[in-house]
PDB file of C-alpha atoms in Angstrom:
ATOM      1  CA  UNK A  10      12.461 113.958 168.548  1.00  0.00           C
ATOM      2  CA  UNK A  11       8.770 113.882 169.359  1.00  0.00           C
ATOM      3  CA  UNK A  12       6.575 113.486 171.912  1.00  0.00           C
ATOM      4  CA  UNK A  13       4.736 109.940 171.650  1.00  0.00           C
ATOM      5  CA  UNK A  14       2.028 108.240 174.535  1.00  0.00           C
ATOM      6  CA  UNK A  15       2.996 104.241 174.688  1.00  0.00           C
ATOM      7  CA  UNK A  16       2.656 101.579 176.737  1.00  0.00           C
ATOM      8  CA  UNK A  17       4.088  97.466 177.024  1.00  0.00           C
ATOM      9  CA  UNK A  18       1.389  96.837 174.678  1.00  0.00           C
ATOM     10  CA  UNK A  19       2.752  98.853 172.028  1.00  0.00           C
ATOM     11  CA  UNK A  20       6.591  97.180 172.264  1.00  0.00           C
ATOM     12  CA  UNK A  21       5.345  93.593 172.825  1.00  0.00           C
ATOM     13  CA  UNK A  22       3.181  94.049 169.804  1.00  0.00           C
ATOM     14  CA  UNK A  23       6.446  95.155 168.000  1.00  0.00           C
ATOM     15  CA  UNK A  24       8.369  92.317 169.190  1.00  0.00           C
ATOM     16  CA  UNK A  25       6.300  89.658 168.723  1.00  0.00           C
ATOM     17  CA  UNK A  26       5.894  91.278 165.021  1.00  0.00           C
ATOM     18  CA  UNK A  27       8.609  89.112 163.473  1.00  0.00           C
ATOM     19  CA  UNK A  28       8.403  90.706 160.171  1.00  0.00           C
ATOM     20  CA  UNK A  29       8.496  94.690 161.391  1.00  0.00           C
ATOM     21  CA  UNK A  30      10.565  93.280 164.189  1.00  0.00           C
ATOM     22  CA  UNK A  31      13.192  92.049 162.030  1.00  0.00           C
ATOM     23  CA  UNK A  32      13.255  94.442 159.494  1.00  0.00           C
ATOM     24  CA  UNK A  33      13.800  96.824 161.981  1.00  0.00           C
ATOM     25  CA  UNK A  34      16.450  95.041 163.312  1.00  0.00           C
ATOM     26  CA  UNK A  35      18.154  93.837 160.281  1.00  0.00           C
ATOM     27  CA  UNK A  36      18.394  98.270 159.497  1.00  0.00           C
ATOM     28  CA  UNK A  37      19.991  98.739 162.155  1.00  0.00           C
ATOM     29  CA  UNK A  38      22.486  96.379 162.801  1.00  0.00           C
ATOM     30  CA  UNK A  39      23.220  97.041 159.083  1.00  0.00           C
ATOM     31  CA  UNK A  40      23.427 101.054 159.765  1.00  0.00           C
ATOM     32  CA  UNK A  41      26.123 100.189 162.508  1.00  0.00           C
ATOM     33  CA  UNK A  42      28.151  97.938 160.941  1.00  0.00           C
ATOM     34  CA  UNK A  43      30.149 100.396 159.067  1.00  0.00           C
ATOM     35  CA  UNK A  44      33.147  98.141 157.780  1.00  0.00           C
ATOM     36  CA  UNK A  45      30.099  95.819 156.340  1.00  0.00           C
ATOM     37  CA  UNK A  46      31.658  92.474 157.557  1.00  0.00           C
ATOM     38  CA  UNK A  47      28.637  90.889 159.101  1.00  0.00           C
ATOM     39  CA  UNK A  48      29.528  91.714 162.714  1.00  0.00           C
ATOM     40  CA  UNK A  49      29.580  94.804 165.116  1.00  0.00           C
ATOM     41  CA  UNK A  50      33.023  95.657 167.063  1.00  0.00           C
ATOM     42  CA  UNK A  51      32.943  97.263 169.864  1.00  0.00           C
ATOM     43  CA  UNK A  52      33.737 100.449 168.186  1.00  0.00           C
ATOM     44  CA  UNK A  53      30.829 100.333 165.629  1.00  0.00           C
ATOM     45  CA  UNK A  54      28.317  99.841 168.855  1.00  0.00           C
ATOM     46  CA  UNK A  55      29.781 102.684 170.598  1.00  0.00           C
ATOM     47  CA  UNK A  56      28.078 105.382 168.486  1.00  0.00           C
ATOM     48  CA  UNK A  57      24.681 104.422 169.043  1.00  0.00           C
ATOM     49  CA  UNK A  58      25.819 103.747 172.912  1.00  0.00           C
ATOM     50  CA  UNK A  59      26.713 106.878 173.243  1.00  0.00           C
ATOM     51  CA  UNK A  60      23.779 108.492 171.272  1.00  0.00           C
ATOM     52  CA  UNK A  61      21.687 107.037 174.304  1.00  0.00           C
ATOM     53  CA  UNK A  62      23.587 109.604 176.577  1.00  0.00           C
ATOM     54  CA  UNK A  63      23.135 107.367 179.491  1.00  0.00           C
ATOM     55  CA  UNK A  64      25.539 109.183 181.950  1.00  0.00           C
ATOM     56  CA  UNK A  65      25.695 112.274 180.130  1.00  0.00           C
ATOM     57  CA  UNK A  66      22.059 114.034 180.971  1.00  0.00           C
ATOM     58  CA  UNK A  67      20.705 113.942 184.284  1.00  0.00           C
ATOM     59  CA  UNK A  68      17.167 115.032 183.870  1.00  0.00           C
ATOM     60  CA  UNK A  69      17.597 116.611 180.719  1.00  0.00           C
ATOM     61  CA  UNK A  70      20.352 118.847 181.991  1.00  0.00           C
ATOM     62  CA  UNK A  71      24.329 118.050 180.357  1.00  0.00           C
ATOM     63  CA  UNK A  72      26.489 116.587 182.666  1.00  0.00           C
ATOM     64  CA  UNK A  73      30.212 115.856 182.818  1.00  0.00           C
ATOM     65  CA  UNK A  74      30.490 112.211 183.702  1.00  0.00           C
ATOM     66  CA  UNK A  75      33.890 110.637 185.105  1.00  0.00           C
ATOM     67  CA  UNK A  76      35.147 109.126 182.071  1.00  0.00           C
ATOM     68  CA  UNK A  77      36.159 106.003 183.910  1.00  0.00           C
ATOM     69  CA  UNK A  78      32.341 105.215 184.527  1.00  0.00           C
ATOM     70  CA  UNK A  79      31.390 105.839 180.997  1.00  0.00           C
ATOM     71  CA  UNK A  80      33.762 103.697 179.177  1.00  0.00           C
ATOM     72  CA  UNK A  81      32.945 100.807 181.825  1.00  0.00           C
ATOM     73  CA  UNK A  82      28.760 101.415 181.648  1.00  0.00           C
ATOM     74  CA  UNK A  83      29.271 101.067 177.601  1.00  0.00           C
ATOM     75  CA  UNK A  84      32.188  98.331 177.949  1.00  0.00           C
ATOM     76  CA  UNK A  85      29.556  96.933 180.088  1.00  0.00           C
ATOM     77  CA  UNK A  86      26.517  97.176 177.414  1.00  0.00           C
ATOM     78  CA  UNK A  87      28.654  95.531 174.565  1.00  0.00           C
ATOM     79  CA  UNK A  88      28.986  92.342 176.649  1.00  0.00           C
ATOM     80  CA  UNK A  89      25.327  92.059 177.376  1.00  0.00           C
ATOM     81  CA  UNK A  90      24.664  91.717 173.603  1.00  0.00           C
ATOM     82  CA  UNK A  91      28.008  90.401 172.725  1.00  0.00           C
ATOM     83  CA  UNK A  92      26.618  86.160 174.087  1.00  0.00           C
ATOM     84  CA  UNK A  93      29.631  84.122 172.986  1.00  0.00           C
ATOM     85  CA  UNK A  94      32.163  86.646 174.317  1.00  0.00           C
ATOM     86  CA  UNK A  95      34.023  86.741 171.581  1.00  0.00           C
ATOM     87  CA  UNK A  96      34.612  90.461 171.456  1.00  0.00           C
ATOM     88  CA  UNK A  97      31.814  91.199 168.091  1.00  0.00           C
ATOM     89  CA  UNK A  98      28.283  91.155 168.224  1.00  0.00           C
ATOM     90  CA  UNK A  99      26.603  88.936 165.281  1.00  0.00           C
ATOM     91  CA  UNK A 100      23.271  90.005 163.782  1.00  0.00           C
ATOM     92  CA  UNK A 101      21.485  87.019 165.679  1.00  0.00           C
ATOM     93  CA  UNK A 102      22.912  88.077 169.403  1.00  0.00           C
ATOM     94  CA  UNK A 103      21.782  91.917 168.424  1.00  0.00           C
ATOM     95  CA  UNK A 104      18.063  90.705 167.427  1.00  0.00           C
ATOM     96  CA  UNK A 105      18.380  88.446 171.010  1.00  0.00           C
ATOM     97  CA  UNK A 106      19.957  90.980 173.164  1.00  0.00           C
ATOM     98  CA  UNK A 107      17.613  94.298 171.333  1.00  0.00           C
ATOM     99  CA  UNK A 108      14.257  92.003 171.907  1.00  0.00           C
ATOM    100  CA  UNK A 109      15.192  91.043 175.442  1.00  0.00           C
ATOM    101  CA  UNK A 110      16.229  94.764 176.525  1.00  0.00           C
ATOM    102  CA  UNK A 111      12.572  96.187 174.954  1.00  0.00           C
ATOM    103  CA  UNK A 112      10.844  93.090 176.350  1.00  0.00           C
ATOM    104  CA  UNK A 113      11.916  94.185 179.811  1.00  0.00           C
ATOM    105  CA  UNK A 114      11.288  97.995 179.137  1.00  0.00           C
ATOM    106  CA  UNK A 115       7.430  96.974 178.456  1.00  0.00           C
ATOM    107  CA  UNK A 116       7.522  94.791 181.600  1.00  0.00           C
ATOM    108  CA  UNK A 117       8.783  98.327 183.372  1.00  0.00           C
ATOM    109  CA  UNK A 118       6.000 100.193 181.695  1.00  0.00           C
ATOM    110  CA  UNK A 119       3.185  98.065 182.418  1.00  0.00           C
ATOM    111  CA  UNK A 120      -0.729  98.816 180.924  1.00  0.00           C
ATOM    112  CA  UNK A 121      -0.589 102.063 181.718  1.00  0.00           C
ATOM    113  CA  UNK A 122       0.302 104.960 178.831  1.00  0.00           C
ATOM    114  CA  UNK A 123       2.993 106.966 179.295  1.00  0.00           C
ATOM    115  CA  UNK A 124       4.453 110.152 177.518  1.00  0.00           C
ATOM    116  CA  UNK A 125       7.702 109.493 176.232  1.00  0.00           C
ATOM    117  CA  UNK A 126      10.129 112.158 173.905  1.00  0.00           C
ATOM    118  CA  UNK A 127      11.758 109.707 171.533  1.00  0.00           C
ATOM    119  CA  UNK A 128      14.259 109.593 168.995  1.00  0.00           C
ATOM    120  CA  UNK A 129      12.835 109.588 165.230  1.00  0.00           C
ATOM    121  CA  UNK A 130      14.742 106.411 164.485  1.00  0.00           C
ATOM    122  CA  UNK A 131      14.257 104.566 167.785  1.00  0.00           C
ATOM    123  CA  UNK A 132      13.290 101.022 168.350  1.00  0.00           C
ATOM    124  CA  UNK A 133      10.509 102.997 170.644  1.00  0.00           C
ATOM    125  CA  UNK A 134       9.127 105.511 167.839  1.00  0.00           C
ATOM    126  CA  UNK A 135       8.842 102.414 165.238  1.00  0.00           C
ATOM    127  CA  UNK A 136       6.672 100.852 167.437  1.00  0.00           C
ATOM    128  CA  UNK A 137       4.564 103.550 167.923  1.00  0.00           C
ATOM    129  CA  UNK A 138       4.488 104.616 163.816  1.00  0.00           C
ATOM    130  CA  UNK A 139       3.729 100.672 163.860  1.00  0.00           C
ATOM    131  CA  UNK A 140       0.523 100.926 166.169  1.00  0.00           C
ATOM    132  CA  UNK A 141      -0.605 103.739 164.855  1.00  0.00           C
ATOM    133  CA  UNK A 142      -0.453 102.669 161.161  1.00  0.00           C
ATOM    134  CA  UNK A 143      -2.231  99.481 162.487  1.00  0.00           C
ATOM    135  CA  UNK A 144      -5.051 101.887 164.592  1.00  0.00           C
ATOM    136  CA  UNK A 145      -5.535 103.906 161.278  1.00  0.00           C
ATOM    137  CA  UNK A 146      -6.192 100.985 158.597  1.00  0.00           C
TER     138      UNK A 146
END
């Protein structure tokens, strides 16, 4: 984890980068898809899910959630990216779903920079290694 300043600029930028955008995306979705069969079960997603420790931290401190509420918050996150309901998630409704969940963190952000401690491998810290590789050339 490290420590990075960013604002909407920096993940628009990112998204609207189809190339780094979709690289980025195509890594991932292929990192998660364990059994290699071109589609992500509910039980491939749920690593990451849980690696986002939505219900699990509150303010940095370790929490015991109600299991109940967990499985439904990350039953419920499968079916926003899973479109056609059909109970896997295809590389095309991960790209959809992943650029209309960062589109709508940057419109949360706004122009101003914040400080944000972010997972090496996040779609967050890419876009920051992206603008600053960018800044530096």
């Amino acid at each position: 984890m490290s420590v990075e300043v960013l604002d909407s600029a920096t993940i628009v930028s990112f998204v609207e980068d189809e190339e780094a955008f979709n690289a980025f995306i195509g890594d991932r979705f292929s990192s998660l898809d364990v059994d290699r069969d071109g589609c992500l079960s509910y039980a491939e997603m749920l690593r990451d899910l849980q690696g986002l420790r939505v219900l699990e931290t509150h303010f940095g401190v370790d929490v015991k959630p109600d299991p109940d509420e967990v499985a439904h918050v990350y039953g419920s996150l499968f079916g926003q990216f899973d479109h056609d309901a059909n109970g896997s998630v295809d590389l095309e409704e991960f790209k959809a779903e992943t650029r209309r969940m960062m589109l709508a963190v940057a419109d949360d952000l706004g122009f101003l920079p914040v400080q944000m401690v972010l997972e090496e491998d996040s779609f967050l810290k890419k876009a920051v290694e992206r603008e600053l590789t960018k800044v530096a050339a």
